[in-house]
Amino acid sequence: MTRTPLETTDMQEKKTRRAHAAARLVTAMAFALTSVAAMAQGIYPNRPIRVVVPYPAGGNTDIIARDVMRDLSVRLGQPVVIDNKPGANSILGTDLVAKAAPDGYTLLVVIGAYANNESLYRRLPYRAADLAPVSQLTRTSLVLVTASPGVRSVDDLVRAGREGGAPLSFASSGVGSAAHLLGERFARTTGMKGTMHVPYKGTADATTDLVSHRVGFMFDAISAMGPHIRQGKLTALAVTGQERSPLLPQVPSLKELGHPELATYAWAGVMAPAQTPAAIVDKLSTELAAVLKGAELRTKLAAISTEAVGGTPAELAAFIARETQVNGEVIRQLNLSLD
């Protein structure tokens, strides 16, 4: 059937209106999806956050994590729940977070072992690229202690290590631990010959033998060694931070004694699964920085000779890279492997 010019024009107008309506619908749907995504990002978090601590409850790492996350929960308006997952030198908990959904609702607290494990283990169940830095939390100065009679300074200890007939032993909480690697670096830097590392299952056992003169010296947290120092059972020779510790103001730092390369801290930081949206990582980093400026939290941390740090994801990434390089070199020189 032949259509009149008027009918043809009418049909064209209807097609045009339908095309315009379809275009408006597509635009509206795109806008709605964009708005939903933006709203979802803007209200993060809208449910509890799980923070995996790959160490037992009650230790320094756990205490620090709980204090920090309690204040973070207040700022975010959502529960922040600590989940202790100890095992395999922190590998168990780390792997759990590395494989978690990258949505900002599963985070990980790491310490020095995280960086050291890259060199201590040939086969890890995760890759470094599986985790993204969020923020450094804290750093804690260590103290060099001894119970050896007549050793009252670092010079005395070094002299004993150089001139003694038998190798001077030092204790740590285990092979590849921060105290072990620092003890090795200290011996090499100061020219102590033939030092012998004695690993223990934990600080308590190591301290018992140190006080009993079964081992020569040890590096450990000031909070752990403080009671023995105050009781006169141990002599504090130096602290490892850049400055003297307020808890041991009479004890010099290794830096001021001429060993700035030995300035070392135990530390803690927060990681997230890789591919976590940058907006979420940045929000967490910003909120943690605000938490770590809190006067009450800083006072709590100072009581265990710990400083609040904070910082950006990039700063934590650079810090971990340095830790991995410095301690990795010692691990390779000692040919250490835990697998």
mmCIF file of C-alpha atoms in Angstrom:
data_model
loop_
_atom_site.group_PDB
_atom_site.id
_atom_site.type_symbol
_atom_site.label_atom_id
_atom_site.label_comp_id
_atom_site.label_asym_id
_atom_site.label_seq_id
_atom_site.Cartn_x
_atom_site.Cartn_y
_atom_site.Cartn_z
ATOM 1 C CA MET A 1 0.000 0.000 0.000
ATOM 2 C CA THR A 2 1.345 3.379 -0.976
ATOM 3 C CA ARG A 3 1.633 5.851 1.926
ATOM 4 C CA THR A 4 0.847 9.488 1.535
ATOM 5 C CA PRO A 5 3.570 12.050 2.214
ATOM 6 C CA LEU A 6 1.741 13.021 5.391
ATOM 7 C CA GLU A 7 1.735 9.414 6.709
ATOM 8 C CA THR A 8 5.419 8.950 5.878
ATOM 9 C CA THR A 9 6.330 12.106 7.758
ATOM 10 C CA ASP A 10 4.280 10.979 10.770
ATOM 11 C CA MET A 11 6.060 7.615 10.901
ATOM 12 C CA GLN A 12 9.461 9.288 10.719
ATOM 13 C CA GLU A 13 8.532 11.576 13.588
ATOM 14 C CA LYS A 14 7.433 8.572 15.691
ATOM 15 C CA LYS A 15 10.738 6.786 14.995
ATOM 16 C CA THR A 16 12.628 9.900 15.941
ATOM 17 C CA ARG A 17 10.667 10.235 19.205
ATOM 18 C CA ARG A 18 11.310 6.577 20.038
ATOM 19 C CA ALA A 19 15.037 6.989 19.321
ATOM 20 C CA HIS A 20 15.171 10.060 21.543
ATOM 21 C CA ALA A 21 13.286 8.215 24.301
ATOM 22 C CA ALA A 22 15.687 5.271 24.061
ATOM 23 C CA ALA A 23 18.680 7.611 24.228
ATOM 24 C CA ARG A 24 17.232 9.340 27.294
ATOM 25 C CA LEU A 25 16.679 5.938 28.952
ATOM 26 C CA VAL A 26 20.270 4.845 28.305
ATOM 27 C CA THR A 27 21.542 8.150 29.660
ATOM 28 C CA ALA A 28 19.347 7.846 32.755
ATOM 29 C CA MET A 29 20.524 4.284 33.396
ATOM 30 C CA ALA A 30 24.175 5.281 33.012
ATOM 31 C CA PHE A 31 23.643 8.195 35.384
ATOM 32 C CA ALA A 32 21.914 5.920 37.891
ATOM 33 C CA LEU A 33 24.747 3.387 37.794
ATOM 34 C CA THR A 34 27.336 6.130 38.200
ATOM 35 C CA SER A 35 25.390 7.600 41.107
ATOM 36 C CA VAL A 36 25.101 4.211 42.821
ATOM 37 C CA ALA A 37 28.838 3.637 42.457
ATOM 38 C CA ALA A 38 29.577 7.097 43.766
ATOM 39 C CA MET A 39 27.217 6.638 46.693
ATOM 40 C CA ALA A 40 28.714 3.231 47.520
ATOM 41 C CA GLN A 41 32.164 4.776 47.555
ATOM 42 C CA GLY A 42 31.002 7.748 49.567
ATOM 43 C CA ILE A 43 29.469 5.713 52.372
ATOM 44 C CA TYR A 44 32.386 3.305 52.863
ATOM 45 C CA PRO A 45 32.354 1.631 55.256
ATOM 46 C CA ASN A 46 28.756 0.566 55.702
ATOM 47 C CA ARG A 47 29.460 -2.667 57.615
ATOM 48 C CA PRO A 48 32.088 -4.048 60.038
ATOM 49 C CA ILE A 49 35.737 -4.192 59.007
ATOM 50 C CA ARG A 50 37.835 -7.234 59.842
ATOM 51 C CA VAL A 51 41.494 -6.651 60.737
ATOM 52 C CA VAL A 52 43.626 -9.788 60.717
ATOM 53 C CA VAL A 53 46.511 -9.823 63.198
ATOM 54 C CA PRO A 54 48.707 -12.820 62.290
ATOM 55 C CA TYR A 55 49.946 -13.190 65.874
ATOM 56 C CA PRO A 56 48.446 -14.419 69.158
ATOM 57 C CA ALA A 57 46.279 -12.183 71.307
ATOM 58 C CA GLY A 58 48.030 -10.351 74.127
ATOM 59 C CA GLY A 59 51.355 -9.621 72.434
ATOM 60 C CA ASN A 60 52.667 -6.147 71.586
ATOM 61 C CA THR A 61 51.426 -6.306 67.985
ATOM 62 C CA ASP A 62 47.951 -7.307 69.131
ATOM 63 C CA ILE A 63 47.851 -4.600 71.808
ATOM 64 C CA ILE A 64 48.908 -1.896 69.358
ATOM 65 C CA ALA A 65 46.383 -3.085 66.764
ATOM 66 C CA ARG A 66 43.517 -3.099 69.253
ATOM 67 C CA ASP A 67 44.300 0.390 70.560
ATOM 68 C CA VAL A 68 44.551 1.864 67.068
ATOM 69 C CA MET A 69 41.532 0.061 65.621
ATOM 70 C CA ARG A 70 39.340 0.963 68.574
ATOM 71 C CA ASP A 71 39.845 4.635 67.739
ATOM 72 C CA LEU A 72 39.498 3.998 63.992
ATOM 73 C CA SER A 73 36.111 2.384 64.651
ATOM 74 C CA VAL A 74 34.932 5.583 66.319
ATOM 75 C CA ARG A 75 36.014 7.711 63.372
ATOM 76 C CA LEU A 76 34.474 5.409 60.753
ATOM 77 C CA GLY A 77 31.269 4.768 62.665
ATOM 78 C CA GLN A 78 31.513 1.015 62.114
ATOM 79 C CA PRO A 79 32.894 -1.883 64.195
ATOM 80 C CA VAL A 80 36.537 -2.708 63.434
ATOM 81 C CA VAL A 81 37.044 -6.275 64.617
ATOM 82 C CA ILE A 82 40.446 -7.804 65.407
ATOM 83 C CA ASP A 83 40.814 -11.387 64.187
ATOM 84 C CA ASN A 84 43.949 -13.149 65.519
ATOM 85 C CA LYS A 85 45.257 -15.703 63.011
ATOM 86 C CA PRO A 86 48.708 -16.781 64.256
ATOM 87 C CA GLY A 87 50.760 -19.419 62.522
ATOM 88 C CA ALA A 88 53.782 -20.085 60.288
ATOM 89 C CA ASN A 89 55.653 -16.897 61.182
ATOM 90 C CA SER A 90 52.630 -14.741 60.203
ATOM 91 C CA ILE A 91 52.246 -16.447 56.800
ATOM 92 C CA LEU A 92 48.869 -18.010 57.616
ATOM 93 C CA GLY A 93 47.119 -14.724 58.363
ATOM 94 C CA THR A 94 48.936 -12.867 55.592
ATOM 95 C CA ASP A 95 47.842 -15.397 52.982
ATOM 96 C CA LEU A 96 44.252 -15.174 54.214
ATOM 97 C CA VAL A 97 44.154 -11.417 53.551
ATOM 98 C CA ALA A 98 46.073 -11.694 50.276
ATOM 99 C CA LYS A 99 43.239 -13.879 48.966
ATOM 100 C CA ALA A 100 40.376 -11.834 50.478
ATOM 101 C CA ALA A 101 37.960 -9.702 48.464
ATOM 102 C CA PRO A 102 39.544 -6.313 47.656
ATOM 103 C CA ASP A 103 36.668 -4.287 49.054
ATOM 104 C CA GLY A 104 38.235 -2.618 52.093
ATOM 105 C CA TYR A 105 36.500 -4.891 54.600
ATOM 106 C CA THR A 106 39.466 -7.213 55.271
ATOM 107 C CA LEU A 107 42.769 -5.656 56.341
ATOM 108 C CA LEU A 108 46.072 -6.981 57.678
ATOM 109 C CA VAL A 109 48.476 -5.777 60.358
ATOM 110 C CA VAL A 110 52.094 -6.526 59.443
ATOM 111 C CA ILE A 111 55.406 -6.162 61.280
ATOM 112 C CA GLY A 112 59.044 -6.720 60.345
ATOM 113 C CA ALA A 113 58.518 -10.432 59.714
ATOM 114 C CA TYR A 114 56.386 -9.549 56.690
ATOM 115 C CA ALA A 115 59.375 -7.925 54.956
ATOM 116 C CA ASN A 116 61.860 -10.563 56.154
ATOM 117 C CA ASN A 117 59.736 -13.489 54.975
ATOM 118 C CA GLU A 118 60.361 -12.447 51.379
ATOM 119 C CA SER A 119 63.966 -13.607 51.839
ATOM 120 C CA LEU A 120 63.518 -16.297 54.500
ATOM 121 C CA TYR A 121 61.123 -18.417 52.425
ATOM 122 C CA ARG A 122 61.685 -19.612 48.876
ATOM 123 C CA ARG A 123 58.016 -20.516 48.464
ATOM 124 C CA LEU A 124 55.302 -18.324 49.930
ATOM 125 C CA PRO A 125 51.603 -18.977 49.216
ATOM 126 C CA TYR A 126 51.186 -15.331 48.213
ATOM 127 C CA ARG A 127 53.179 -12.726 46.299
ATOM 128 C CA ALA A 128 54.168 -9.294 47.558
ATOM 129 C CA ALA A 129 52.037 -7.906 44.716
ATOM 130 C CA ASP A 130 48.952 -9.531 46.270
ATOM 131 C CA LEU A 131 48.884 -6.901 49.035
ATOM 132 C CA ALA A 132 48.683 -3.121 48.908
ATOM 133 C CA PRO A 133 50.215 -0.794 51.551
ATOM 134 C CA VAL A 134 47.785 1.418 53.446
ATOM 135 C CA SER A 135 49.706 3.111 56.268
ATOM 136 C CA GLN A 136 52.495 2.585 58.734
ATOM 137 C CA LEU A 137 51.115 2.579 62.259
ATOM 138 C CA THR A 138 53.992 2.666 64.729
ATOM 139 C CA ARG A 139 57.673 2.201 65.354
ATOM 140 C CA THR A 140 59.231 0.887 68.561
ATOM 141 C CA SER A 141 62.792 1.383 69.738
ATOM 142 C CA LEU A 142 64.657 -1.691 70.969
ATOM 143 C CA VAL A 143 67.292 -1.871 73.685
ATOM 144 C CA LEU A 144 70.609 -3.731 73.781
ATOM 145 C CA VAL A 145 70.954 -5.497 77.141
ATOM 146 C CA THR A 146 73.416 -7.746 78.922
ATOM 147 C CA ALA A 147 73.939 -9.305 82.333
ATOM 148 C CA SER A 148 77.671 -9.924 81.844
ATOM 149 C CA PRO A 149 79.717 -8.717 84.834
ATOM 150 C CA GLY A 150 81.925 -5.745 84.040
ATOM 151 C CA VAL A 151 80.126 -4.859 80.797
ATOM 152 C CA ARG A 152 78.710 -1.380 81.332
ATOM 153 C CA SER A 153 78.865 0.085 77.821
ATOM 154 C CA VAL A 154 78.747 -0.846 74.147
ATOM 155 C CA ASP A 155 82.545 -0.453 74.018
ATOM 156 C CA ASP A 156 82.887 -2.976 76.833
ATOM 157 C CA LEU A 157 80.656 -5.427 75.005
ATOM 158 C CA VAL A 158 82.486 -5.003 71.702
ATOM 159 C CA ARG A 159 85.822 -5.435 73.436
ATOM 160 C CA ALA A 160 84.602 -8.663 75.030
ATOM 161 C CA GLY A 161 83.419 -9.867 71.634
ATOM 162 C CA ARG A 162 86.730 -9.090 69.987
ATOM 163 C CA GLU A 163 89.131 -10.282 72.646
ATOM 164 C CA GLY A 164 87.299 -13.078 74.467
ATOM 165 C CA GLY A 165 88.560 -16.618 74.115
ATOM 166 C CA ALA A 166 85.147 -18.141 73.454
ATOM 167 C CA PRO A 167 82.593 -16.719 70.974
ATOM 168 C CA LEU A 168 80.246 -14.202 72.597
ATOM 169 C CA SER A 169 76.685 -15.497 72.313
ATOM 170 C CA PHE A 170 73.524 -13.506 71.780
ATOM 171 C CA ALA A 171 69.879 -14.491 72.139
ATOM 172 C CA SER A 172 66.777 -13.864 70.060
ATOM 173 C CA SER A 173 63.195 -15.065 69.841
ATOM 174 C CA GLY A 174 63.991 -17.196 66.808
ATOM 175 C CA VAL A 175 65.981 -17.648 63.610
ATOM 176 C CA GLY A 176 65.251 -14.828 61.181
ATOM 177 C CA SER A 177 63.586 -12.655 63.824
ATOM 178 C CA ALA A 178 64.252 -8.931 63.951
ATOM 179 C CA ALA A 179 66.426 -9.395 67.053
ATOM 180 C CA HIS A 180 68.443 -12.133 65.335
ATOM 181 C CA LEU A 181 69.143 -10.061 62.227
ATOM 182 C CA LEU A 182 69.963 -6.950 64.243
ATOM 183 C CA GLY A 183 72.351 -8.962 66.445
ATOM 184 C CA GLU A 184 74.162 -10.178 63.339
ATOM 185 C CA ARG A 185 74.358 -6.662 61.895
ATOM 186 C CA PHE A 186 75.636 -5.314 65.210
ATOM 187 C CA ALA A 187 78.387 -7.955 65.439
ATOM 188 C CA ARG A 188 79.524 -7.365 61.864
ATOM 189 C CA THR A 189 79.438 -3.575 62.074
ATOM 190 C CA THR A 190 81.448 -3.429 65.315
ATOM 191 C CA GLY A 191 83.976 -6.096 64.324
ATOM 192 C CA MET A 192 82.988 -8.661 66.935
ATOM 193 C CA LYS A 193 84.427 -11.998 65.838
ATOM 194 C CA GLY A 194 82.866 -15.388 66.189
ATOM 195 C CA THR A 195 79.609 -14.341 67.837
ATOM 196 C CA MET A 196 77.179 -17.208 68.245
ATOM 197 C CA HIS A 197 73.427 -16.842 67.818
ATOM 198 C CA VAL A 198 71.235 -18.781 70.266
ATOM 199 C CA PRO A 199 67.588 -18.895 69.124
ATOM 200 C CA TYR A 200 64.727 -19.366 71.590
ATOM 201 C CA LYS A 201 61.022 -20.005 71.197
ATOM 202 C CA GLY A 202 60.182 -16.612 72.669
ATOM 203 C CA THR A 203 61.430 -13.610 74.586
ATOM 204 C CA ALA A 204 60.636 -15.058 78.026
ATOM 205 C CA ASP A 205 62.930 -18.079 77.657
ATOM 206 C CA ALA A 206 65.672 -15.961 76.107
ATOM 207 C CA THR A 207 65.498 -13.439 78.956
ATOM 208 C CA THR A 208 65.755 -16.185 81.585
ATOM 209 C CA ASP A 209 69.037 -17.425 80.103
ATOM 210 C CA LEU A 210 70.295 -13.882 79.589
ATOM 211 C CA VAL A 211 69.740 -12.980 83.249
ATOM 212 C CA SER A 212 71.449 -16.248 84.232
ATOM 213 C CA HIS A 213 74.541 -15.362 82.136
ATOM 214 C CA ARG A 214 74.020 -18.289 79.772
ATOM 215 C CA VAL A 215 74.053 -15.898 76.805
ATOM 216 C CA GLY A 216 75.956 -12.659 76.408
ATOM 217 C CA PHE A 217 73.546 -10.053 75.050
ATOM 218 C CA MET A 218 70.212 -9.475 73.341
ATOM 219 C CA PHE A 219 68.130 -6.854 71.563
ATOM 220 C CA ASP A 220 64.471 -6.622 72.537
ATOM 221 C CA ALA A 221 61.631 -4.194 73.197
ATOM 222 C CA ILE A 222 62.134 -1.730 76.025
ATOM 223 C CA SER A 223 58.734 -2.655 77.439
ATOM 224 C CA ALA A 224 59.844 -6.286 77.788
ATOM 225 C CA MET A 225 63.298 -5.557 79.192
ATOM 226 C CA GLY A 226 62.329 -2.563 81.367
ATOM 227 C CA PRO A 227 61.411 -4.484 84.566
ATOM 228 C CA HIS A 228 64.716 -6.416 84.500
ATOM 229 C CA ILE A 229 66.659 -3.204 83.885
ATOM 230 C CA ARG A 230 64.944 -1.429 86.788
ATOM 231 C CA GLN A 231 65.603 -4.399 89.071
ATOM 232 C CA GLY A 232 69.310 -4.343 88.195
ATOM 233 C CA LYS A 233 69.232 -7.791 86.609
ATOM 234 C CA LEU A 234 70.137 -6.428 83.170
ATOM 235 C CA THR A 235 72.281 -3.517 82.032
ATOM 236 C CA ALA A 236 70.932 -1.360 79.202
ATOM 237 C CA LEU A 237 73.813 -0.461 76.884
ATOM 238 C CA ALA A 238 72.085 1.371 74.019
ATOM 239 C CA VAL A 239 68.740 1.934 72.340
ATOM 240 C CA THR A 240 68.255 1.434 68.615
ATOM 241 C CA GLY A 241 66.070 4.445 67.789
ATOM 242 C CA GLN A 242 67.262 7.671 66.216
ATOM 243 C CA GLU A 243 67.015 9.343 69.610
ATOM 244 C CA ARG A 244 67.166 8.296 73.249
ATOM 245 C CA SER A 245 64.032 6.765 74.682
ATOM 246 C CA PRO A 246 62.027 8.759 77.249
ATOM 247 C CA LEU A 247 61.744 5.512 79.210
ATOM 248 C CA LEU A 248 65.554 5.180 79.367
ATOM 249 C CA PRO A 249 66.821 8.749 79.115
ATOM 250 C CA GLN A 250 70.240 7.849 80.531
ATOM 251 C CA VAL A 251 70.905 5.214 77.847
ATOM 252 C CA PRO A 252 72.582 6.438 74.612
ATOM 253 C CA SER A 253 71.373 5.548 71.134
ATOM 254 C CA LEU A 254 73.534 3.511 68.784
ATOM 255 C CA LYS A 255 73.405 6.482 66.431
ATOM 256 C CA GLU A 256 75.035 8.838 68.930
ATOM 257 C CA LEU A 257 77.621 6.149 69.671
ATOM 258 C CA GLY A 258 78.727 6.302 66.050
ATOM 259 C CA HIS A 259 76.550 3.637 64.439
ATOM 260 C CA PRO A 260 73.752 5.455 62.561
ATOM 261 C CA GLU A 261 73.490 2.512 60.153
ATOM 262 C CA LEU A 262 72.178 0.397 63.036
ATOM 263 C CA ALA A 263 69.245 2.705 63.831
ATOM 264 C CA THR A 264 66.400 0.194 63.837
ATOM 265 C CA TYR A 265 62.802 -0.080 65.002
ATOM 266 C CA ALA A 266 60.264 -2.782 65.438
ATOM 267 C CA TRP A 267 57.294 -1.516 63.426
ATOM 268 C CA ALA A 268 53.700 -2.163 62.492
ATOM 269 C CA GLY A 269 51.688 -1.262 59.414
ATOM 270 C CA VAL A 270 48.390 -1.965 57.662
ATOM 271 C CA MET A 271 47.953 -3.702 54.309
ATOM 272 C CA ALA A 272 44.916 -4.421 52.143
ATOM 273 C CA PRO A 273 44.327 -6.920 49.354
ATOM 274 C CA ALA A 274 45.698 -5.735 46.037
ATOM 275 C CA GLN A 275 43.112 -4.144 43.743
ATOM 276 C CA THR A 276 41.343 -2.514 46.693
ATOM 277 C CA PRO A 277 40.008 0.750 45.194
ATOM 278 C CA ALA A 278 42.433 3.635 45.614
ATOM 279 C CA ALA A 279 39.671 5.793 47.093
ATOM 280 C CA ILE A 280 39.163 3.273 49.915
ATOM 281 C CA VAL A 281 42.905 2.867 50.564
ATOM 282 C CA ASP A 282 43.325 6.649 50.687
ATOM 283 C CA LYS A 283 40.355 7.028 53.025
ATOM 284 C CA LEU A 284 41.778 4.420 55.419
ATOM 285 C CA SER A 285 45.213 6.020 55.290
ATOM 286 C CA THR A 286 43.766 9.470 56.023
ATOM 287 C CA GLU A 287 41.615 8.214 58.897
ATOM 288 C CA LEU A 288 44.507 6.252 60.426
ATOM 289 C CA ALA A 289 46.694 9.364 60.255
ATOM 290 C CA ALA A 290 44.031 11.259 62.209
ATOM 291 C CA VAL A 291 43.733 8.444 64.772
ATOM 292 C CA LEU A 292 47.506 8.334 65.287
ATOM 293 C CA LYS A 293 47.554 12.036 66.159
ATOM 294 C CA GLY A 294 45.286 11.442 69.149
ATOM 295 C CA ALA A 295 46.864 12.506 72.433
ATOM 296 C CA GLU A 296 45.399 9.635 74.452
ATOM 297 C CA LEU A 297 46.603 7.008 71.973
ATOM 298 C CA ARG A 298 50.065 8.552 71.818
ATOM 299 C CA THR A 299 50.276 8.408 75.607
ATOM 300 C CA LYS A 300 49.333 4.713 75.589
ATOM 301 C CA LEU A 301 51.943 3.977 72.950
ATOM 302 C CA ALA A 302 54.640 5.974 74.716
ATOM 303 C CA ALA A 303 54.171 3.755 77.774
ATOM 304 C CA ILE A 304 55.628 0.880 75.719
ATOM 305 C CA SER A 305 58.262 3.096 74.048
ATOM 306 C CA THR A 306 56.280 3.144 70.824
ATOM 307 C CA GLU A 307 55.782 6.130 68.522
ATOM 308 C CA ALA A 308 52.753 6.782 66.335
ATOM 309 C CA VAL A 309 53.835 7.213 62.705
ATOM 310 C CA GLY A 310 51.015 7.253 60.143
ATOM 311 C CA GLY A 311 51.879 8.156 56.558
ATOM 312 C CA THR A 312 50.752 7.505 53.018
ATOM 313 C CA PRO A 313 50.559 4.187 51.162
ATOM 314 C CA ALA A 314 53.579 5.249 49.079
ATOM 315 C CA GLU A 315 55.606 5.968 52.211
ATOM 316 C CA LEU A 316 54.831 2.555 53.670
ATOM 317 C CA ALA A 317 55.727 0.890 50.363
ATOM 318 C CA ALA A 318 59.108 2.638 50.336
ATOM 319 C CA PHE A 319 59.739 1.759 53.985
ATOM 320 C CA ILE A 320 58.980 -1.942 53.437
ATOM 321 C CA ALA A 321 61.220 -1.973 50.376
ATOM 322 C CA ARG A 322 64.143 -0.654 52.472
ATOM 323 C CA GLU A 323 63.479 -3.178 55.241
ATOM 324 C CA THR A 324 63.342 -6.003 52.704
ATOM 325 C CA GLN A 325 66.615 -4.891 51.132
ATOM 326 C CA VAL A 326 68.625 -4.360 54.344
ATOM 327 C CA ASN A 327 67.524 -7.501 56.154
ATOM 328 C CA GLY A 328 67.402 -9.522 52.948
ATOM 329 C CA GLU A 329 71.097 -8.881 52.447
ATOM 330 C CA VAL A 330 71.880 -10.205 55.942
ATOM 331 C CA ILE A 331 69.673 -13.242 55.355
ATOM 332 C CA ARG A 332 71.486 -14.031 52.115
ATOM 333 C CA GLN A 333 74.916 -13.588 53.697
ATOM 334 C CA LEU A 334 73.936 -16.024 56.463
ATOM 335 C CA ASN A 335 72.321 -18.377 53.929
ATOM 336 C CA LEU A 336 69.188 -18.549 56.091
ATOM 337 C CA SER A 337 66.085 -20.362 54.909
ATOM 338 C CA LEU A 338 62.992 -21.426 56.829
ATOM 339 C CA ASP A 339 61.545 -23.753 54.186
#
